[in-house]
XYZ file of C-alpha atoms in Angstrom:
637
model
C 17.494 46.615 54.999
C 14.065 45.567 56.135
C 12.769 49.113 55.711
C 14.272 49.282 52.209
C 12.551 46.032 51.321
C 9.191 47.311 52.420
C 9.748 50.534 50.505
C 10.630 48.614 47.324
C 7.610 46.323 47.592
C 5.338 49.300 48.286
C 6.676 51.147 45.240
C 6.107 48.123 43.021
C 2.554 47.773 44.281
C 1.906 51.444 43.573
C 3.205 51.027 40.016
C 1.081 47.939 39.468
C -1.948 49.702 40.919
C -1.413 52.626 38.586
C -1.022 50.325 35.601
C -4.149 48.380 36.511
C -6.079 51.620 36.987
C -4.883 52.960 33.637
C -5.746 49.672 31.934
C -9.233 49.691 33.485
C -9.687 53.301 32.448
C -8.651 52.412 28.904
C -11.265 49.679 28.769
C -13.874 51.926 30.321
C -13.210 54.709 27.827
C -13.373 52.449 24.817
C -9.698 51.816 24.436
C -7.993 48.902 22.750
C -9.340 46.499 25.337
C -12.997 47.275 24.517
C -15.285 45.702 21.964
C -18.416 46.381 19.943
C -21.713 44.959 21.244
C -21.274 42.014 18.870
C -17.817 41.310 20.330
C -15.469 42.772 17.702
C -12.348 44.045 19.539
C -11.914 47.786 19.149
C -8.234 47.197 18.369
C -9.298 45.426 15.162
C -12.443 47.471 14.442
C -11.056 49.596 11.620
C -9.641 46.540 9.868
C -12.985 44.756 10.249
C -14.935 47.674 8.762
C -12.391 48.144 5.968
C -12.682 44.497 5.049
C -16.495 44.587 5.231
C -17.088 47.630 3.028
C -14.466 46.855 0.364
C -16.844 44.222 -1.047
C -19.455 46.893 -1.777
C -17.833 50.329 -2.193
C -17.486 51.141 -5.870
C -19.458 48.084 -6.885
C -22.844 48.262 -5.178
C -22.412 51.346 -2.975
C -21.083 54.788 -3.895
C -19.790 56.156 -0.616
C -20.179 55.922 3.155
C -19.244 57.909 6.230
C -19.015 55.697 9.325
C -18.539 56.791 12.930
C -18.603 54.663 16.081
C -18.573 55.826 19.700
C -17.725 53.826 22.821
C -18.029 55.260 26.338
C -18.221 58.799 25.038
C -15.145 58.493 22.812
C -14.992 58.200 19.022
C -13.357 54.846 18.261
C -13.779 54.991 14.495
C -14.432 57.838 12.064
C -13.746 57.091 8.446
C -15.018 57.803 4.965
C -15.216 55.321 2.101
C -15.858 55.786 -1.604
C -16.805 59.051 -3.258
C -18.894 62.045 -2.247
C -18.741 63.143 -5.884
C -18.074 60.404 -8.426
C -17.680 62.745 -11.391
C -15.074 64.940 -9.643
C -13.533 61.968 -7.779
C -13.990 63.726 -4.410
C -13.702 61.130 -1.630
C -15.964 60.923 1.414
C -14.228 62.487 4.424
C -15.150 63.368 8.029
C -16.399 66.796 6.908
C -18.656 65.385 4.151
C -22.243 66.570 4.669
C -25.036 64.110 3.927
C -28.792 63.987 4.351
C -30.059 62.422 7.573
C -33.356 61.221 6.136
C -35.780 60.005 8.786
C -33.148 60.073 11.519
C -34.229 63.738 11.540
C -37.389 62.592 13.339
C -35.360 61.934 16.486
C -34.653 65.675 16.768
C -38.425 66.250 16.749
C -39.062 63.738 19.511
C -36.149 65.128 21.526
C -37.677 68.608 21.215
C -41.040 67.238 22.344
C -39.468 65.605 25.394
C -37.671 68.850 26.281
C -41.005 70.686 26.273
C -42.651 67.828 28.146
C -39.984 68.177 30.802
C -40.890 71.866 31.118
C -44.593 71.051 31.473
C -45.426 72.636 28.107
C -46.546 69.374 26.463
C -48.544 66.482 27.885
C -47.907 63.290 25.920
C -51.416 62.008 26.716
C -53.455 65.102 25.819
C -55.300 65.485 22.499
C -52.888 67.332 20.207
C -55.755 69.428 18.835
C -55.471 71.509 22.001
C -52.040 72.649 20.738
C -53.158 73.341 17.149
C -55.174 76.163 15.573
C -58.899 75.520 15.556
C -59.990 73.146 12.778
C -56.385 72.660 11.646
C -56.988 68.939 11.017
C -59.922 68.739 8.626
C -59.781 65.124 7.450
C -60.265 63.169 10.668
C -62.608 60.184 10.516
C -62.825 59.463 14.255
C -63.627 61.657 17.249
C -61.123 59.761 19.418
C -58.297 61.952 20.742
C -54.928 61.860 18.990
C -52.137 62.180 21.547
C -48.463 62.997 21.179
C -47.797 59.362 22.100
C -49.889 58.339 19.091
C -47.641 60.473 16.899
C -44.509 59.016 18.508
C -45.833 55.475 18.089
C -47.024 56.078 14.500
C -50.560 54.949 15.303
C -52.544 58.175 14.945
C -54.358 56.556 11.998
C -53.176 58.734 9.108
C -53.047 57.447 5.558
C -49.842 57.750 3.523
C -50.236 60.859 1.389
C -47.612 60.494 -1.328
C -47.493 63.970 -2.836
C -45.765 67.197 -1.830
C -43.513 65.334 0.591
C -40.225 66.138 -1.141
C -39.107 68.313 -4.028
C -36.028 68.563 -6.212
C -35.446 72.307 -5.985
C -35.393 74.729 -3.021
C -37.747 77.106 -4.821
C -40.633 74.699 -4.255
C -40.232 74.661 -0.461
C -42.995 76.350 1.547
C -43.269 77.021 5.254
C -43.861 74.093 7.607
C -47.438 75.209 8.256
C -48.184 75.528 4.541
C -46.627 72.136 3.876
C -48.814 70.504 6.531
C -51.958 72.059 5.086
C -51.048 71.222 1.493
C -50.279 67.544 2.158
C -52.772 66.836 4.931
C -53.719 63.124 4.869
C -57.044 61.580 5.741
C -57.409 59.521 8.873
C -58.261 55.939 7.888
C -57.640 54.057 11.157
C -58.856 54.618 14.689
C -56.048 56.110 16.825
C -54.027 53.463 18.641
C -55.242 50.484 16.593
C -52.800 50.245 13.666
C -49.136 51.168 13.303
C -48.675 52.960 9.988
C -45.396 54.869 9.777
C -46.276 58.540 9.312
C -44.032 61.330 8.076
C -46.942 63.708 8.454
C -47.452 62.855 12.130
C -43.822 63.661 12.894
C -43.918 67.012 11.133
C -47.192 67.777 12.895
C -45.386 67.239 16.215
C -42.647 69.631 15.038
C -45.288 72.228 14.235
C -46.578 71.898 17.800
C -43.011 72.488 19.034
C -42.924 75.548 16.807
C -46.182 76.936 18.212
C -45.327 76.296 21.859
C -41.733 77.566 21.677
C -42.552 80.585 19.536
C -39.586 79.767 17.281
C -39.437 78.287 13.794
C -38.755 74.605 14.367
C -35.318 74.602 12.729
C -34.236 77.525 14.904
C -35.456 75.733 18.022
C -33.406 72.644 17.144
C -30.357 74.726 16.299
C -30.479 76.504 19.662
C -31.618 73.726 21.987
C -29.956 70.671 20.407
C -27.277 71.404 17.818
C -25.622 74.367 19.589
C -25.901 72.597 22.949
C -24.044 69.551 21.594
C -21.507 71.481 19.520
C -22.946 70.201 16.235
C -21.476 72.990 14.112
C -21.642 71.097 10.835
C -25.367 70.333 10.807
C -28.589 72.109 9.921
C -32.136 71.134 10.875
C -33.479 72.033 7.453
C -33.420 70.682 3.917
C -32.340 73.944 2.267
C -28.576 73.696 2.824
C -28.168 76.672 0.527
C -28.841 78.758 3.665
C -25.470 77.527 4.998
C -22.898 77.954 2.200
C -20.102 76.467 4.329
C -22.083 73.220 4.561
C -23.215 73.322 0.941
C -19.565 73.352 -0.129
C -19.030 69.962 1.547
C -22.359 68.293 0.713
C -22.109 64.975 -1.104
C -23.961 64.300 -4.300
C -26.579 61.537 -4.150
C -26.797 58.577 -6.523
C -28.935 55.680 -7.690
C -27.530 52.194 -8.153
C -27.597 51.442 -11.879
C -25.904 48.049 -12.042
C -22.642 46.599 -10.780
C -20.147 49.466 -10.530
C -22.497 51.930 -12.209
C -24.306 54.827 -10.513
C -26.654 57.524 -11.786
C -26.706 61.005 -10.289
C -29.765 61.702 -8.154
C -31.150 64.928 -6.716
C -30.925 66.494 -3.304
C -33.955 66.416 -1.051
C -36.003 69.580 -0.392
C -39.024 69.534 1.896
C -41.708 71.830 3.244
C -42.382 69.248 5.975
C -38.644 69.143 6.571
C -38.665 67.989 10.246
C -39.423 64.388 9.257
C -36.419 63.978 6.958
C -34.709 67.225 6.033
C -31.704 67.464 8.361
C -28.222 67.666 6.848
C -24.861 67.230 8.539
C -21.717 65.192 9.053
C -21.609 61.721 10.551
C -19.407 63.005 13.378
C -22.063 65.572 14.300
C -24.727 62.882 14.269
C -22.476 60.833 16.566
C -22.472 63.763 19.020
C -26.267 63.628 18.985
C -26.204 59.870 19.646
C -23.659 60.273 22.470
C -26.016 62.642 24.312
C -28.398 59.727 24.932
C -25.708 57.678 26.688
C -24.241 59.764 29.520
C -21.816 58.129 31.915
C -23.106 56.900 35.267
C -23.790 59.852 37.511
C -23.664 62.329 34.634
C -26.551 64.225 33.067
C -27.478 64.313 29.372
C -26.903 67.844 28.053
C -30.253 67.583 26.262
C -32.376 67.394 29.399
C -32.435 69.016 32.832
C -33.806 65.956 34.627
C -32.339 62.437 34.368
C -35.824 60.899 34.430
C -36.658 62.625 31.120
C -33.978 60.653 29.303
C -35.073 57.505 31.127
C -38.659 58.042 29.984
C -37.674 58.704 26.396
C -35.681 55.500 26.130
C -38.455 53.423 27.730
C -40.613 51.321 25.426
C -43.840 53.140 24.583
C -45.358 50.561 22.218
C -44.865 46.943 21.143
C -47.179 44.605 19.267
C -46.240 41.682 21.529
C -43.867 40.634 24.285
C -40.461 39.936 22.786
C -41.200 41.965 19.655
C -39.069 45.100 19.217
C -41.260 48.167 19.465
C -41.000 51.910 19.820
C -39.439 53.982 22.574
C -40.953 57.464 22.264
C -39.846 57.764 18.636
C -36.784 55.509 18.752
C -37.159 52.100 17.120
C -35.950 49.113 19.129
C -33.607 46.618 17.515
C -32.916 43.080 18.805
C -29.152 43.453 19.211
C -26.909 41.618 21.648
C -28.030 44.262 24.132
C -31.120 46.461 23.922
C -30.518 48.691 20.932
C -32.377 51.827 19.893
C -32.148 53.774 16.690
C -33.633 54.964 13.454
C -32.960 54.569 9.756
C -33.400 57.155 7.045
C -33.932 57.439 3.304
C -34.257 60.450 1.044
C -34.341 60.663 -2.742
C -30.685 59.637 -3.048
C -29.306 59.030 0.479
C -29.641 56.213 3.048
C -28.602 56.313 6.706
C -28.701 54.397 9.978
C -28.194 55.359 13.629
C -27.997 52.764 16.412
C -27.288 53.319 20.099
C -26.713 50.675 22.769
C -27.214 52.488 26.109
C -26.177 49.490 28.223
C -22.842 49.326 26.399
C -22.565 53.093 25.847
C -21.951 52.334 22.185
C -23.255 54.181 19.125
C -22.985 53.585 15.390
C -23.621 56.111 12.614
C -23.672 55.076 8.947
C -24.422 57.640 6.238
C -24.387 56.810 2.520
C -25.028 58.915 -0.559
C -27.017 56.282 -2.395
C -30.745 55.715 -2.598
C -31.973 52.749 -0.544
C -28.444 51.468 0.128
C -28.716 48.440 2.420
C -25.519 46.370 2.150
C -23.647 48.751 4.440
C -26.463 50.682 6.096
C -28.158 47.562 7.460
C -25.632 44.793 6.886
C -22.736 46.463 8.698
C -25.008 47.682 11.499
C -26.144 44.113 12.088
C -22.534 42.896 12.204
C -21.558 45.584 14.722
C -24.481 45.496 17.195
C -25.107 41.754 16.792
C -28.378 39.949 17.370
C -29.760 38.646 20.624
C -29.899 34.949 21.274
C -33.376 33.460 21.453
C -34.233 30.705 23.913
C -35.485 27.481 22.367
C -39.270 27.544 22.264
C -41.683 24.625 22.455
C -45.262 24.042 21.306
C -44.935 26.437 18.383
C -47.964 26.793 16.091
C -47.780 25.621 12.498
C -46.309 28.295 10.240
C -49.076 27.638 7.698
C -51.441 29.526 10.015
C -49.948 32.832 8.942
C -49.396 32.230 5.236
C -51.047 34.532 2.745
C -50.823 37.960 1.157
C -50.883 41.140 3.211
C -51.098 44.841 2.410
C -49.102 47.601 4.109
C -51.098 49.647 6.603
C -48.880 52.520 5.537
C -50.815 53.218 2.375
C -52.781 55.885 0.540
C -56.481 55.707 1.318
C -57.638 57.875 -1.577
C -56.687 58.605 -5.173
C -54.961 56.572 -7.872
C -51.997 55.798 -5.596
C -54.276 53.384 -3.701
C -53.142 50.922 -6.370
C -49.521 51.084 -5.211
C -49.730 48.910 -2.039
C -51.489 46.169 -4.025
C -48.478 46.030 -6.344
C -46.161 45.518 -3.346
C -47.981 42.917 -1.273
C -46.121 40.978 1.367
C -46.361 37.239 0.751
C -45.763 34.729 3.549
C -45.156 31.072 2.695
C -44.247 28.150 4.991
C -40.624 27.100 4.583
C -39.967 23.882 6.433
C -41.272 23.136 9.891
C -40.616 26.405 11.699
C -39.726 29.007 9.060
C -41.502 31.463 6.814
C -40.364 32.846 3.507
C -41.162 36.533 3.249
C -41.429 37.995 -0.247
C -41.825 41.721 -0.845
C -41.077 43.929 -3.847
C -38.673 41.410 -5.355
C -36.875 40.775 -2.057
C -37.009 37.523 -0.108
C -35.949 36.501 3.370
C -36.300 33.534 5.693
C -37.699 34.080 9.181
C -37.541 31.466 11.932
C -40.275 31.142 14.542
C -38.637 31.743 17.946
C -41.778 32.185 20.035
C -45.422 31.560 19.171
C -46.154 33.783 16.163
C -42.863 35.672 16.625
C -40.309 35.275 13.827
C -36.674 36.348 13.498
C -34.826 36.941 10.211
C -32.127 34.327 9.623
C -31.194 34.903 5.972
C -32.126 36.731 2.800
C -31.827 40.173 1.197
C -29.988 42.726 3.319
C -32.716 45.316 2.737
C -34.981 43.167 4.908
C -32.535 43.635 7.799
C -34.574 46.779 8.439
C -37.197 44.286 9.650
C -35.211 41.948 11.904
C -38.373 40.414 13.363
C -42.040 40.049 12.553
C -45.033 39.216 14.683
C -48.341 37.730 13.574
C -51.379 38.771 15.572
C -53.762 35.816 15.324
C -57.271 35.618 16.744
C -59.664 32.680 16.336
C -57.399 31.149 13.712
C -57.305 34.298 11.563
C -54.408 36.691 11.084
C -55.428 40.194 12.086
C -52.089 41.861 11.385
C -48.425 41.206 10.647
C -46.177 43.619 12.500
C -42.812 44.202 10.852
C -41.055 46.680 13.093
C -42.033 49.996 11.513
C -45.519 49.273 10.278
C -48.309 46.720 10.221
C -49.376 44.615 7.264
C -53.073 43.814 7.097
C -55.153 41.068 5.434
C -56.623 42.012 2.097
C -60.175 43.424 2.285
C -62.910 41.255 0.793
C -63.437 43.767 -2.030
C -59.767 43.370 -3.018
C -59.171 39.680 -2.330
C -56.590 37.830 -4.443
C -59.218 36.498 -6.913
C -60.506 40.054 -7.358
C -56.987 41.411 -7.792
C -56.063 38.717 -10.319
C -59.268 39.359 -12.285
C -58.608 43.097 -12.192
C -55.037 42.569 -13.393
C -56.202 40.340 -16.246
C -58.820 42.887 -17.338
C -56.281 45.710 -17.129
C -53.826 43.828 -19.348
C -56.639 43.010 -21.775
C -57.813 46.602 -22.249
C -54.275 47.988 -22.416
C -53.289 45.506 -25.135
C -56.545 46.116 -27.006
C -56.296 49.912 -27.037
C -52.608 49.842 -27.978
C -53.156 47.427 -30.905
C -56.552 48.718 -32.074
C -55.244 51.966 -33.671
C -52.849 49.897 -35.793
C -55.750 47.719 -36.927
C -57.789 50.831 -37.761
C -54.884 52.183 -39.831
C -54.595 48.956 -41.803
C -58.355 48.909 -42.410
C -58.283 52.530 -43.564
C -55.556 51.734 -46.097
C -57.486 48.735 -47.405
C -60.710 50.761 -47.664
C -58.993 53.223 -49.972
C -58.846 50.508 -52.597
C -62.595 50.179 -52.592
C -64.779 52.106 -54.995
C -65.463 55.702 -53.964
C -68.653 56.054 -56.000
C -70.821 54.472 -53.306
C -70.415 55.070 -49.561
C -69.566 52.004 -47.556
C -72.352 50.622 -45.379
C -72.266 51.835 -41.717
C -69.618 54.416 -42.637
C -70.788 56.899 -39.972
C -71.028 54.210 -37.284
C -67.526 53.023 -38.126
C -66.187 56.540 -37.693
C -67.817 56.703 -34.265
C -66.368 53.313 -33.355
C -62.929 54.501 -34.495
C -63.307 57.708 -32.468
C -64.274 55.696 -29.377
C -61.289 53.393 -29.867
C -58.817 56.229 -30.286
C -60.247 57.924 -27.191
C -59.642 54.702 -25.248
C -56.084 54.639 -26.579
C -55.626 58.202 -25.366
C -56.847 57.257 -21.878
C -54.510 54.233 -21.731
C -51.482 56.223 -22.916
C -52.230 59.052 -20.472
C -52.320 56.669 -17.517
C -49.299 54.668 -18.643
C -47.328 57.923 -18.791
C -48.664 58.810 -15.329
C -47.535 55.438 -13.967
C -44.080 55.751 -15.550
C -43.666 59.247 -14.128
C -44.526 58.051 -10.629
C -42.241 55.029 -10.927
C -39.331 57.156 -12.139
C -39.833 59.653 -9.312
C -42.600 59.407 -6.734
C -41.401 62.546 -4.946
C -43.729 64.888 -6.793
C -46.074 67.749 -6.091
C -49.707 66.910 -6.743
C -49.812 69.879 -9.135
C -47.476 67.904 -11.401
C -49.925 65.030 -11.872
C -53.243 66.848 -11.551
C -53.322 67.811 -15.279
C -53.288 64.117 -16.153
C -56.275 63.536 -13.865
C -58.075 66.304 -15.786
C -57.122 64.575 -19.057
C -58.814 61.413 -17.744
C -62.001 63.384 -17.141
C -61.845 65.067 -20.558
C -61.189 61.870 -22.500
C -63.813 59.944 -20.544
C -66.321 62.707 -21.280
C -65.432 62.460 -24.985
C -65.872 58.684 -24.808
C -69.355 59.152 -23.336
C -70.251 61.423 -26.264
C -69.008 58.834 -28.756
C -70.981 56.117 -26.955
C -74.173 58.183 -26.991
C -73.762 59.002 -30.683
C -72.993 55.381 -31.497
C -76.093 54.123 -29.691
C -78.249 56.651 -31.543
C -76.710 55.557 -34.838
C -77.395 51.911 -34.020
C -80.995 52.655 -33.078
C -81.545 54.658 -36.229
C -80.181 51.935 -38.470
C -81.577 49.128 -36.248
C -78.120 47.609 -36.346
C -79.058 45.462 -39.333
C -75.723 43.752 -39.831
C -74.227 40.303 -39.675
C -73.382 38.742 -36.340
C -69.649 39.228 -37.061
C -70.104 42.937 -37.769
C -72.205 43.349 -34.614
C -69.497 41.796 -32.448
C -66.808 43.954 -34.038
C -68.945 47.025 -33.313
C -69.714 46.024 -29.721
C -66.057 45.183 -28.888
C -64.770 48.793 -28.526
C -67.830 49.634 -26.418
C -67.195 46.678 -24.109
C -63.488 47.498 -23.842
C -64.257 51.122 -22.994
C -66.692 50.048 -20.260
C -64.025 47.761 -18.764
C -61.382 50.493 -19.003
C -63.514 53.103 -17.266
C -64.541 50.523 -14.679
C -60.865 49.885 -13.848
C -60.168 53.610 -13.579
C -63.103 54.035 -11.207
C -62.087 50.991 -9.129
C -58.544 52.299 -8.666
C -59.569 55.952 -8.307
C -57.730 57.319 -11.336
C -60.144 60.234 -11.369
C -58.826 61.639 -8.070
């Protein structure tokens, strides 16, 4: 009896042990007992996501493919909305979407693979890996390292042409794309963070040269095939993979509540920085490779220290400010979070990994600049870290003002663009700032000296969860907002100068739009006059009319140029260059009219009434102001 009792107790203990082990394994593998980094139980995760997205899908967002991974296992994979609104095709796990800038992570992974093999040194001048005199627009002799490219502080301007096209026929080779859209260097390497698509594609070109393979083939072999990513392509021309093209979603623009306009697919010569296409489940496989289980090795690297190095912070503007980890952007989640967002012409995406929690989130949408789900849901899932109460915080008024994006064109008429999208900081109470940018606003609370955290406002600003003000001797030197710096306005473009320039621009535009109508009315009235005697100053008036109409032509040409860029800024420079030539031609014609008018005045000694003199001088003055504005904002280049 005693032996039977011991046997029974032992059996029960074994059963309990097995149950406890199974329960622990379930938690460890992301089972029902697990949770997201923000604390949402995995058992209720699908219901939470369903409830979150239903507010936006069909109203403010077209479609979304969402995948989450916990401890190496997919805990959610679901599509919402439509991949094709017109055909009513829903988003599904096999829906192919554009990665956007998440594609950059494949470049940095490739770089780290070659660094592991001793083929690339992250601290060596990249010119040693490039053909001689490949970079022809460098301002500084300082070396540009691979780390500079990873940290987006190589100093390149934002060149806004020939980045993306709307048809595959326009796509050139990677090398040709880099030469065609080569930007100038406007900052000293290492001094300013200015997000650079060019720098990333330049790194991919180095991978191409060292490996001896076209970049997209290298990625396919060494990343996608290794991870079993069969439904992805490291290129923007999906037409090369008909089986993927069949499942690719259409992209859309938000056109008002419940209304969406069809957009175009994204085609790129510099495709490494944003041209990848694939399913969300494939992208989740990529994310999972950066979070191997304890004691296991990432399939992407041969040495565990390579992964450790890649996920280590490589740049931050200040302690406590999220920075960059060898191409990954840090996010202030409940635990340390790394990731990258992406935008193409008509798609928006987000990838977040939480190595400590072995959790990953992939959100892909087929809508331009979608933020309600891409950023809002990501924030709800990964959470935000708690900040300790700070003391002796500086007055928020110290950092108020207007600031210009460091990521900007340094040459040509697009230099005007960053001045139209200035960041404005205003004190909001004792310890908060109101951030205004491009029609969006958000409130940021100071959590450490000069370090602010977003607490409310437009969801699009969730891409910038924190900002840091670099202040020296009472002056703001830079505002760091996660992916780029914002800089104080230069003295030559201070707010008074900008306001004066804006007022003059409005004045000349209104004048040259109205003036032709006035000339038409005057011409009709003049017909009623006697034709037996020529009107006084008839020749001069014709010259004045010619000058005015030339000014109208210049204004219309540049208004059309502005509207074209606003409707679609993904253009080849060849598309806008004819309008630059028109500026030269019309300005040359205006100079001829001015010269002829001055000669006419000198010949006739301008013997007219004061009123007539002012009416004659007005078109001349307006033309001088107009040309001055075009020169100031580089509309001749």
